[in-house]
Short mmCIF file of C-alpha atoms and ligand atoms in Angstrom, two decimals:
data_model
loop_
_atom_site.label_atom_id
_atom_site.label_comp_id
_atom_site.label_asym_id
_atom_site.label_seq_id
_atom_site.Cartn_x
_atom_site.Cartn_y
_atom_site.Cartn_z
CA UNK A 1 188.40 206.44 33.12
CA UNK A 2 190.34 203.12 31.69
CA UNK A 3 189.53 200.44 34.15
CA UNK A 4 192.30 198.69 36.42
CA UNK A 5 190.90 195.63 35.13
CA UNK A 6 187.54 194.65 33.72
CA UNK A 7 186.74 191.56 32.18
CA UNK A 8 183.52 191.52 30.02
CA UNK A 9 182.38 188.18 28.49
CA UNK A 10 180.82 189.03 24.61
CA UNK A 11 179.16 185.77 23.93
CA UNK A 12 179.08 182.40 25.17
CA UNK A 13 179.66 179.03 23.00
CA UNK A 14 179.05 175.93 25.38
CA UNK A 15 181.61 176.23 27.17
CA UNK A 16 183.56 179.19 25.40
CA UNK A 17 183.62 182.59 25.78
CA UNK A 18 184.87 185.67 23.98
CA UNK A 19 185.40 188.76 25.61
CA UNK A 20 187.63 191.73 26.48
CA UNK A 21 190.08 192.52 29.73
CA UNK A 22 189.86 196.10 29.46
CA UNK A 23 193.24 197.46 31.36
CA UNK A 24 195.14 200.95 31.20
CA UNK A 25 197.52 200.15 29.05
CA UNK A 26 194.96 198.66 26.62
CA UNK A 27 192.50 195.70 25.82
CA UNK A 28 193.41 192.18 25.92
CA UNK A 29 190.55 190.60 23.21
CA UNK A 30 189.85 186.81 24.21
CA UNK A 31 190.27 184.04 23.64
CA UNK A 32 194.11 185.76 23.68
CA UNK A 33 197.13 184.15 22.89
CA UNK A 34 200.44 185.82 24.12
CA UNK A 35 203.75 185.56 22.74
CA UNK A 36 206.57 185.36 24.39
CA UNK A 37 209.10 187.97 25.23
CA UNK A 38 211.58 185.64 27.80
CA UNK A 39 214.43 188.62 27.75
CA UNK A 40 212.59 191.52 27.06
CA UNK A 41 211.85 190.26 23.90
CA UNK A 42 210.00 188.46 21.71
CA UNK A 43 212.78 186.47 19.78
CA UNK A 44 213.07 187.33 16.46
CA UNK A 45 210.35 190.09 16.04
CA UNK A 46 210.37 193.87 16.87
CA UNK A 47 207.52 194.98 18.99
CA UNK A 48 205.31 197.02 15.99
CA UNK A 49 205.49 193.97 14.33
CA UNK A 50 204.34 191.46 17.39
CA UNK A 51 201.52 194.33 17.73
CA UNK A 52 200.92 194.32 13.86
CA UNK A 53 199.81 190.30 13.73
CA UNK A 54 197.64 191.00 16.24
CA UNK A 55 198.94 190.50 19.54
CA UNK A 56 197.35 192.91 22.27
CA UNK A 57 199.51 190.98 25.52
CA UNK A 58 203.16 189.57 25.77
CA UNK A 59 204.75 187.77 28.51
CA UNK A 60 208.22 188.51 30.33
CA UNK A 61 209.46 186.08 31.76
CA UNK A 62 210.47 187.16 36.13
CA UNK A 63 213.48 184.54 36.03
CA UNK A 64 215.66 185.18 32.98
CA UNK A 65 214.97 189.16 33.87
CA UNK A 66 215.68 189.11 37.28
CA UNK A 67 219.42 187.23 36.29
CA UNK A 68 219.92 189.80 33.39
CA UNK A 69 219.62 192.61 33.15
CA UNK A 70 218.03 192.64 36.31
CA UNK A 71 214.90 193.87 37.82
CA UNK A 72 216.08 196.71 40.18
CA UNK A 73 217.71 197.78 36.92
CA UNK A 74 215.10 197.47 34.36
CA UNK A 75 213.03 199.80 37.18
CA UNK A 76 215.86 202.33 37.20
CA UNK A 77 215.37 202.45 33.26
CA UNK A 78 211.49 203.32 33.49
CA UNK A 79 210.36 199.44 33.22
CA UNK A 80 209.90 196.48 30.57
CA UNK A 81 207.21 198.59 28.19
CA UNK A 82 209.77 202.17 28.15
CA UNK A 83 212.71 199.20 27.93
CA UNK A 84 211.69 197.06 25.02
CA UNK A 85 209.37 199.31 23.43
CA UNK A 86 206.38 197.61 24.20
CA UNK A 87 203.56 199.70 24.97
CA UNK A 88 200.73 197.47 25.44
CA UNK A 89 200.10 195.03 28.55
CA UNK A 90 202.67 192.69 29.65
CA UNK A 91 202.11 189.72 31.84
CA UNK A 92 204.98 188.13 33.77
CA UNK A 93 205.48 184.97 35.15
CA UNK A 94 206.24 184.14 38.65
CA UNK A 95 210.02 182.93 38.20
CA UNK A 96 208.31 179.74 39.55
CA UNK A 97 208.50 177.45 36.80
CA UNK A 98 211.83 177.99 35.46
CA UNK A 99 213.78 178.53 38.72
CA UNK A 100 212.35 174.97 39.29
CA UNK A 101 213.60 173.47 35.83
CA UNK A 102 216.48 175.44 34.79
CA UNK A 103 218.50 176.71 37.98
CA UNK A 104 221.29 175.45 39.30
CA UNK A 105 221.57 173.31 42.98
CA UNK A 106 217.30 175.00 43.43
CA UNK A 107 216.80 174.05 47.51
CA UNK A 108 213.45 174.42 48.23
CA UNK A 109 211.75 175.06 51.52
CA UNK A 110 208.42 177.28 53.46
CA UNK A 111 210.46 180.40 52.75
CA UNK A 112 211.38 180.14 49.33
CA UNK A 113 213.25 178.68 46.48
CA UNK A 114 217.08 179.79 46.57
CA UNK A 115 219.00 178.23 43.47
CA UNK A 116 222.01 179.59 41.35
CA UNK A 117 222.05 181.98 38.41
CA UNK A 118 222.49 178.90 35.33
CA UNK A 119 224.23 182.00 33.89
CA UNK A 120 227.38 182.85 36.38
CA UNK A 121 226.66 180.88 39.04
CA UNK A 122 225.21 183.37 41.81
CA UNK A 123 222.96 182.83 44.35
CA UNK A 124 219.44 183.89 44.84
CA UNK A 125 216.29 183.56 46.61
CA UNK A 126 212.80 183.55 44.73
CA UNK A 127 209.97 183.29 47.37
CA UNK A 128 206.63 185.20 46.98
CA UNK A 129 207.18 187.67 48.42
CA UNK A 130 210.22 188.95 46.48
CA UNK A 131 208.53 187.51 42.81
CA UNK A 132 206.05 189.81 43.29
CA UNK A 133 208.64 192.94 44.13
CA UNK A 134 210.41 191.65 40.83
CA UNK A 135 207.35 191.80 38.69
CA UNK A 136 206.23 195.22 40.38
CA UNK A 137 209.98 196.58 39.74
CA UNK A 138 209.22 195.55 35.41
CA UNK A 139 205.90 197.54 35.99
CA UNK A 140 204.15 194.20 34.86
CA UNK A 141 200.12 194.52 34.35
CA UNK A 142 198.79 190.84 34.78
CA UNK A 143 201.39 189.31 38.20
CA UNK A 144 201.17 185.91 38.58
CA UNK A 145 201.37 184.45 42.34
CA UNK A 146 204.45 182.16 43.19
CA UNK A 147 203.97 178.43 43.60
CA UNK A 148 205.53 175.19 43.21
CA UNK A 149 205.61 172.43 40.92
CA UNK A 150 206.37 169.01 40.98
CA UNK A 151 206.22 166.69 38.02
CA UNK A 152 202.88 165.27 37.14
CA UNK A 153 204.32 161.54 37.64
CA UNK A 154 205.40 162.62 41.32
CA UNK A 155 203.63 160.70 44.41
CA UNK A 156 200.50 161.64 45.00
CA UNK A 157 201.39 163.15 49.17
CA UNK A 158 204.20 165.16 46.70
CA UNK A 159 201.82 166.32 44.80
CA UNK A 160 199.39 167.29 47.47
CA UNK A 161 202.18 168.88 49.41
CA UNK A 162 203.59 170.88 46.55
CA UNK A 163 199.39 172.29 45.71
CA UNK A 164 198.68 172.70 49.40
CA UNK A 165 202.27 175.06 49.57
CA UNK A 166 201.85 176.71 47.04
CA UNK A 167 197.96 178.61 47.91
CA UNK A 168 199.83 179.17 51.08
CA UNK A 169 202.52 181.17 48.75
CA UNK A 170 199.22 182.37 46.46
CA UNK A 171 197.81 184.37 49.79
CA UNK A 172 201.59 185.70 50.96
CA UNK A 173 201.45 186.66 46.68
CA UNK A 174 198.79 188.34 46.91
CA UNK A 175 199.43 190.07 50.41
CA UNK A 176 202.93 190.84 48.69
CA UNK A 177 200.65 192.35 45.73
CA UNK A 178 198.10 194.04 47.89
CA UNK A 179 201.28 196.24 49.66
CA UNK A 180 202.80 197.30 46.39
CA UNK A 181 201.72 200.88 46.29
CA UNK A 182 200.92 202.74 43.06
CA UNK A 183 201.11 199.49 41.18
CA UNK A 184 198.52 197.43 43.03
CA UNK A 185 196.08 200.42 41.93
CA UNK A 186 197.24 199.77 38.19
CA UNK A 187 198.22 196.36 37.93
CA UNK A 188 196.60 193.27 38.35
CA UNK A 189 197.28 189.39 39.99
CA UNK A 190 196.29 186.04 39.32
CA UNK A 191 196.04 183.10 41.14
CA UNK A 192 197.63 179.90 39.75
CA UNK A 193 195.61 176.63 40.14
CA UNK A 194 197.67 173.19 40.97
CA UNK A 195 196.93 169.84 41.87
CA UNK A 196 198.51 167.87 38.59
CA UNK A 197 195.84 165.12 37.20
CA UNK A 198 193.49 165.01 40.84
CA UNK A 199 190.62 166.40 40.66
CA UNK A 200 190.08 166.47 44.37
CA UNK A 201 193.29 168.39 44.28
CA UNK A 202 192.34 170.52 41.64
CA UNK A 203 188.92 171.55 43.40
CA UNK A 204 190.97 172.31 47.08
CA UNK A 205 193.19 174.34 45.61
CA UNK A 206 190.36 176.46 43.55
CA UNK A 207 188.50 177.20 46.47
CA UNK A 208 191.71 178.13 48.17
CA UNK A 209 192.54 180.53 45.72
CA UNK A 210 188.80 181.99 45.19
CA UNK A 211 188.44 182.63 49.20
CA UNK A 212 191.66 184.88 48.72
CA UNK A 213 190.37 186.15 45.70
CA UNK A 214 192.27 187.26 42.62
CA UNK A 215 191.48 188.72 39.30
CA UNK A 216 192.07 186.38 37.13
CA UNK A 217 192.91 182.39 37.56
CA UNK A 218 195.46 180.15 35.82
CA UNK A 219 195.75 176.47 35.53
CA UNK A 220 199.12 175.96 35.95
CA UNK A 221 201.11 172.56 36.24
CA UNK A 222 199.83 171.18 33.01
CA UNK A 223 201.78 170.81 29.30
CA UNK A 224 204.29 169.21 31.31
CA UNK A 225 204.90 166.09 29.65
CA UNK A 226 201.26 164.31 30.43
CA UNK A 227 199.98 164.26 26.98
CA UNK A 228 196.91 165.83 25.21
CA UNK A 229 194.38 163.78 26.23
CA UNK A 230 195.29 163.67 29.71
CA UNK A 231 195.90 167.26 29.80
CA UNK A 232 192.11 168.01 27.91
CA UNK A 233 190.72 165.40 31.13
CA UNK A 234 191.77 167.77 33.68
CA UNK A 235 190.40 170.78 31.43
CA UNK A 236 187.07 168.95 31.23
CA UNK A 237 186.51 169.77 35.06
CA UNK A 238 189.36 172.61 36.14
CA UNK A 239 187.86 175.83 34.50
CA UNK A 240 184.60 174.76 35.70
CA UNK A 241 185.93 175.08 39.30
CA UNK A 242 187.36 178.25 38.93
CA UNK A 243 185.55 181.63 38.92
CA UNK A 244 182.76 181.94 35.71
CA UNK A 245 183.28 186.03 35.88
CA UNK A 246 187.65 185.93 35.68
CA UNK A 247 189.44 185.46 32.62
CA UNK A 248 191.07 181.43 32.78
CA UNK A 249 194.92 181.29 31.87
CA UNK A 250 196.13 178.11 30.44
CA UNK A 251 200.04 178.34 31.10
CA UNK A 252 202.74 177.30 28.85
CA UNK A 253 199.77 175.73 25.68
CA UNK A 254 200.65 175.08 23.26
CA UNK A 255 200.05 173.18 20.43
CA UNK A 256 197.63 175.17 17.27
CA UNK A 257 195.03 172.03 17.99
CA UNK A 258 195.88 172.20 21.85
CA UNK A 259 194.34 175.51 21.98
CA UNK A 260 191.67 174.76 20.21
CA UNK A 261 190.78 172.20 22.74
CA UNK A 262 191.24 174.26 25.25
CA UNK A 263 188.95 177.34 24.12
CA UNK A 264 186.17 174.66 23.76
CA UNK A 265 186.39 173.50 27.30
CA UNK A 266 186.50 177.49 28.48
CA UNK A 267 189.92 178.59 28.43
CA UNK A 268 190.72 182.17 27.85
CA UNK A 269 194.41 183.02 27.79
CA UNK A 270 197.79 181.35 26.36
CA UNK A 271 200.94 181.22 25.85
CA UNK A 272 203.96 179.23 24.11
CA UNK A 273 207.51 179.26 22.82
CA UNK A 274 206.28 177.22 20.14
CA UNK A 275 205.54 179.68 17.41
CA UNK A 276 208.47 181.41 18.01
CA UNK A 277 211.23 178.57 18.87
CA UNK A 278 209.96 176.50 16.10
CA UNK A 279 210.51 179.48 13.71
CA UNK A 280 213.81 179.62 14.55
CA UNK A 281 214.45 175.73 13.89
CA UNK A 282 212.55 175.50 10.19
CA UNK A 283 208.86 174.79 11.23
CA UNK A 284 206.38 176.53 10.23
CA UNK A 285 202.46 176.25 11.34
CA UNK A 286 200.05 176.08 8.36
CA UNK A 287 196.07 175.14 8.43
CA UNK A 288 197.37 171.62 6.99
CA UNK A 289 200.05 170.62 9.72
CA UNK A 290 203.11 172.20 10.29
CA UNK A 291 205.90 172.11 7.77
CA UNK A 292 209.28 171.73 8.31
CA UNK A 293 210.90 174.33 5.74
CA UNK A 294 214.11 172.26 5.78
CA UNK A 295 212.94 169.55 4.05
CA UNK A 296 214.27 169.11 0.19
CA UNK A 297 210.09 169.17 -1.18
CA UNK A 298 210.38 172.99 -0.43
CA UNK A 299 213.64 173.60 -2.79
CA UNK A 300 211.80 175.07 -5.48
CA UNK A 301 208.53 175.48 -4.01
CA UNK A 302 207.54 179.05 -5.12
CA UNK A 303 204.30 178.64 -3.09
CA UNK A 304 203.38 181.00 0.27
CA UNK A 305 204.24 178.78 3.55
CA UNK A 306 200.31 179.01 4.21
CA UNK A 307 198.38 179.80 0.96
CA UNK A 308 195.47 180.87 3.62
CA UNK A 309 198.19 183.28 5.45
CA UNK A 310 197.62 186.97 5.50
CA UNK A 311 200.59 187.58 7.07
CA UNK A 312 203.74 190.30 5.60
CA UNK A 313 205.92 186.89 4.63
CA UNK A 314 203.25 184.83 3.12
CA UNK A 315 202.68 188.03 1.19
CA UNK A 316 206.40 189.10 -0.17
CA UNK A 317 207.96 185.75 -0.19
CA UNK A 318 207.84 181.87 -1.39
CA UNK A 319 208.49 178.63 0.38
CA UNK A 320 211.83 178.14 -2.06
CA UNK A 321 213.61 181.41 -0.90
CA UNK A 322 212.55 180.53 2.94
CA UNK A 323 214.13 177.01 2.32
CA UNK A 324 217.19 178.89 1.19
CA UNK A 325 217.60 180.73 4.30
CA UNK A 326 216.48 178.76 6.59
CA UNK A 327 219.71 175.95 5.39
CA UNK A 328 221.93 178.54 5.04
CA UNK A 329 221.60 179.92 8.42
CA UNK A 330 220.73 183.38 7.79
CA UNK A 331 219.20 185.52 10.28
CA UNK A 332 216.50 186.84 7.72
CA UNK A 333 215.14 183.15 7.87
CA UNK A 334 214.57 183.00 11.64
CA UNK A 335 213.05 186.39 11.42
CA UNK A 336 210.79 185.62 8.65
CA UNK A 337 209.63 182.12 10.09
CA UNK A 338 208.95 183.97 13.23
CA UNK A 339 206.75 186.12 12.20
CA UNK A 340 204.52 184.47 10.27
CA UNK A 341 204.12 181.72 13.27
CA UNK A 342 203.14 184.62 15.65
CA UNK A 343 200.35 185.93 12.81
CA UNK A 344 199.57 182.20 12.37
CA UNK A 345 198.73 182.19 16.37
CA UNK A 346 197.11 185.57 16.35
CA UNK A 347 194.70 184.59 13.30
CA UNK A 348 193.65 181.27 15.15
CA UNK A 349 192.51 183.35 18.19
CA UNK A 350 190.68 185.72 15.61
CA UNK A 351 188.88 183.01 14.18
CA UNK A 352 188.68 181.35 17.08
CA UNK A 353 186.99 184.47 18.72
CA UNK A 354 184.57 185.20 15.60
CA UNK A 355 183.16 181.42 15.70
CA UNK A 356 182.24 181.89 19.59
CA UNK A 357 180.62 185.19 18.78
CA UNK A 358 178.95 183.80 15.87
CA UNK A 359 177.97 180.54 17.51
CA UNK A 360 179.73 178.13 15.21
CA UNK A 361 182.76 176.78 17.45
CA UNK A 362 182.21 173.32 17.21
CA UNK A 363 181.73 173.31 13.26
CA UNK A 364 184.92 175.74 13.51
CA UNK A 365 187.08 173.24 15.24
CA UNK A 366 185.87 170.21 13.60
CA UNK A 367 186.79 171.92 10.40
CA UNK A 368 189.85 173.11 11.78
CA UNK A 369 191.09 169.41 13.27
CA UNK A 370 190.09 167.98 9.73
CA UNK A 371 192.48 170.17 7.60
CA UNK A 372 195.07 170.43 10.64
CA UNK A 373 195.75 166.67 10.82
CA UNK A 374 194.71 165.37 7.08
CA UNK A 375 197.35 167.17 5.67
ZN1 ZN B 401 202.17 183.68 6.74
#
């Protein structure tokens, strides 16, 4: 019988590991990196062809579904996978995060946060308790717990306030989780580490989250603004603190050479906008620096985006012709950009989980940081 949820670590390369979440509705391979489906989809992309670059995991987003089309009525529909036609796991975020930077008039307090819909201007509450009812109403596989963030630049009692609230809200999470029903015996939850750039705060709210235990652990509250290198300082120490056996979720990363950083310091799990917003702006990821398609160089280029690209638009079509839909605004350009981004992403985490098993990472991301920034 499929497993609720097994991790199983393959191989070990200092610090990184490769390995599989085995779940019911399939396994997640790791190092993973998911794309992301914000309204029940992934913009830009049907779902055989998200699968076909790779992807085994995508991530709904609780706060754009809950405003529209709603959960109670994505759960009268049969849920997000029977929705979007999606088949495969889904992980959804808390609602957390974006009810805290996009909402209207948010009020925060013990309870909850209650804000207003950016879209029509209703009012809501998002506390953990009903996060976790949203997420179990879009049948999501991987939950995230609820929590709150304040800016990395934010006083330090703020910032020890907003960690030591929110493992309160990871325990009423989980209890939330733990009452669920059917889907508690299907599904899964993680636990979301905080405590911005501290590592005292970082190591309290760890062992906070590991004595309520949770099966898998995210460090959240970075990729906020701080910066690469003070984002890899915390990721020096943070992984380390969390539990060796659980898969480690780095929200919201990021940058190709971000997550390369991050799978060296033991990082298993992302996900980003990035390939798929910047495909719909004119960039374009390649092994020598992204490209901006827009630019006049790329007129009569004939070339693929990424000669080292095995992906269905690298394949049928030429920089030139993406140039020429990209200025002219045609959906076909968004689309294409899109999708070769996504199999950009999905081939990094395939090479990325070949090197680990074959005990090369470091040579693989030296090599990788030379051609990525020497264009
Ligand atoms: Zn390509």
């Amino acid at each position: 019988m499929t497993p609720r949820f097994e991790f199983t670590i393959h191989a070990t390369d200092g610090k990184a590991r490769t390995g599989t979440i085995a779940m019911q509705r399939g396994d997640i391979r790791t190092p993973a990196f998911m794309p992301v489906g914000t309204a029940a989809t992934v913009k830009a992309m049907k779902p055989a062809d998200v699968r076909a670059s790779g992807a085994d995991i995508i991530l709904g987003n609780t706060y754009h579904l809950m405003l529209r089309p709603g959960a109670e009525r994505v759960a009268r529909l049969g849920g997000l996978h029977g929705f979007m036609g999606w088949d495969r796991p889904i992980l959804t975020d808390s609602g957390g995060y974006q009810v805290m930077s996009l909402a209207d008039l948010t009020k925060r307090s013990e309870e909850g946060v209650s804000f207003k819909s950016h879209l029509d201007g209703t009012r809501h509450l998002l506390s953990p308790e009903r996060s976790i009812e949203i997420q179990r109403l879009l049948d999501s596989d991987i939950i995230m717990a609820f929590d709150e963030l304040v800016p990395t630049t934010s006083a330090r009692d703020l910032q020890a306030a907003a960690m030591e609230r929110s493992m309160r809200w990871a325990k009423r999470s989980r209890a939330a989780f733990d009452g669920g029903g059917d889907h508690a015996g299907r599904a899964a939850i993680f636990g979301i580490q905080q405590g911005a750039l501290d590592q005292d705060f970082r190591k309290s709210s760890a062992d906070a989250l590991l004595d309520i235990g949770f099966d898998g652990y995210a460090v959240g509250g970075l990729a906020v603004g701080e910066g690469q290198e003070a984002m890899f300082g915390v990721l020096d120490y943070a992984p380390g603190q969390l539990d060796p056996a659980k898969p480690r979720y780095l929200m919201g990363v990021g940058k190709p050479d971000d997550i390369v950083g991050a799978v060296e310091r033991g990082i298993d799990m992302f996900d980003c906008v990035l390939p798929t917003r910047s495909g719909r702006t004119g960039q374009a990821f390649t092994r020598r620096g992204p490209i901006n398609i827009r630019n006049a160089k790329f007129a009569e280029d004939q070339g693929p985006l990424d000669p080292s690209c095995a992906c269905p638009v690298c394949g049928n079509w030429g920089r030139a012709y993406l140039y020429h839909l990209v200025r002219s605004g045609e959906i076909l350009g968004a689309m294409l950009m899109t999708e070769h981004n996504i199999w950009f992403y999905q081939a990094l985490m395939a090479d990325l989980r070949a090197a680990i098993g074959e005990g090369r990472l470091t040579e693989f991301a030296n090599d990788f940081r030379t051609n990525y920034y020497n264009k």
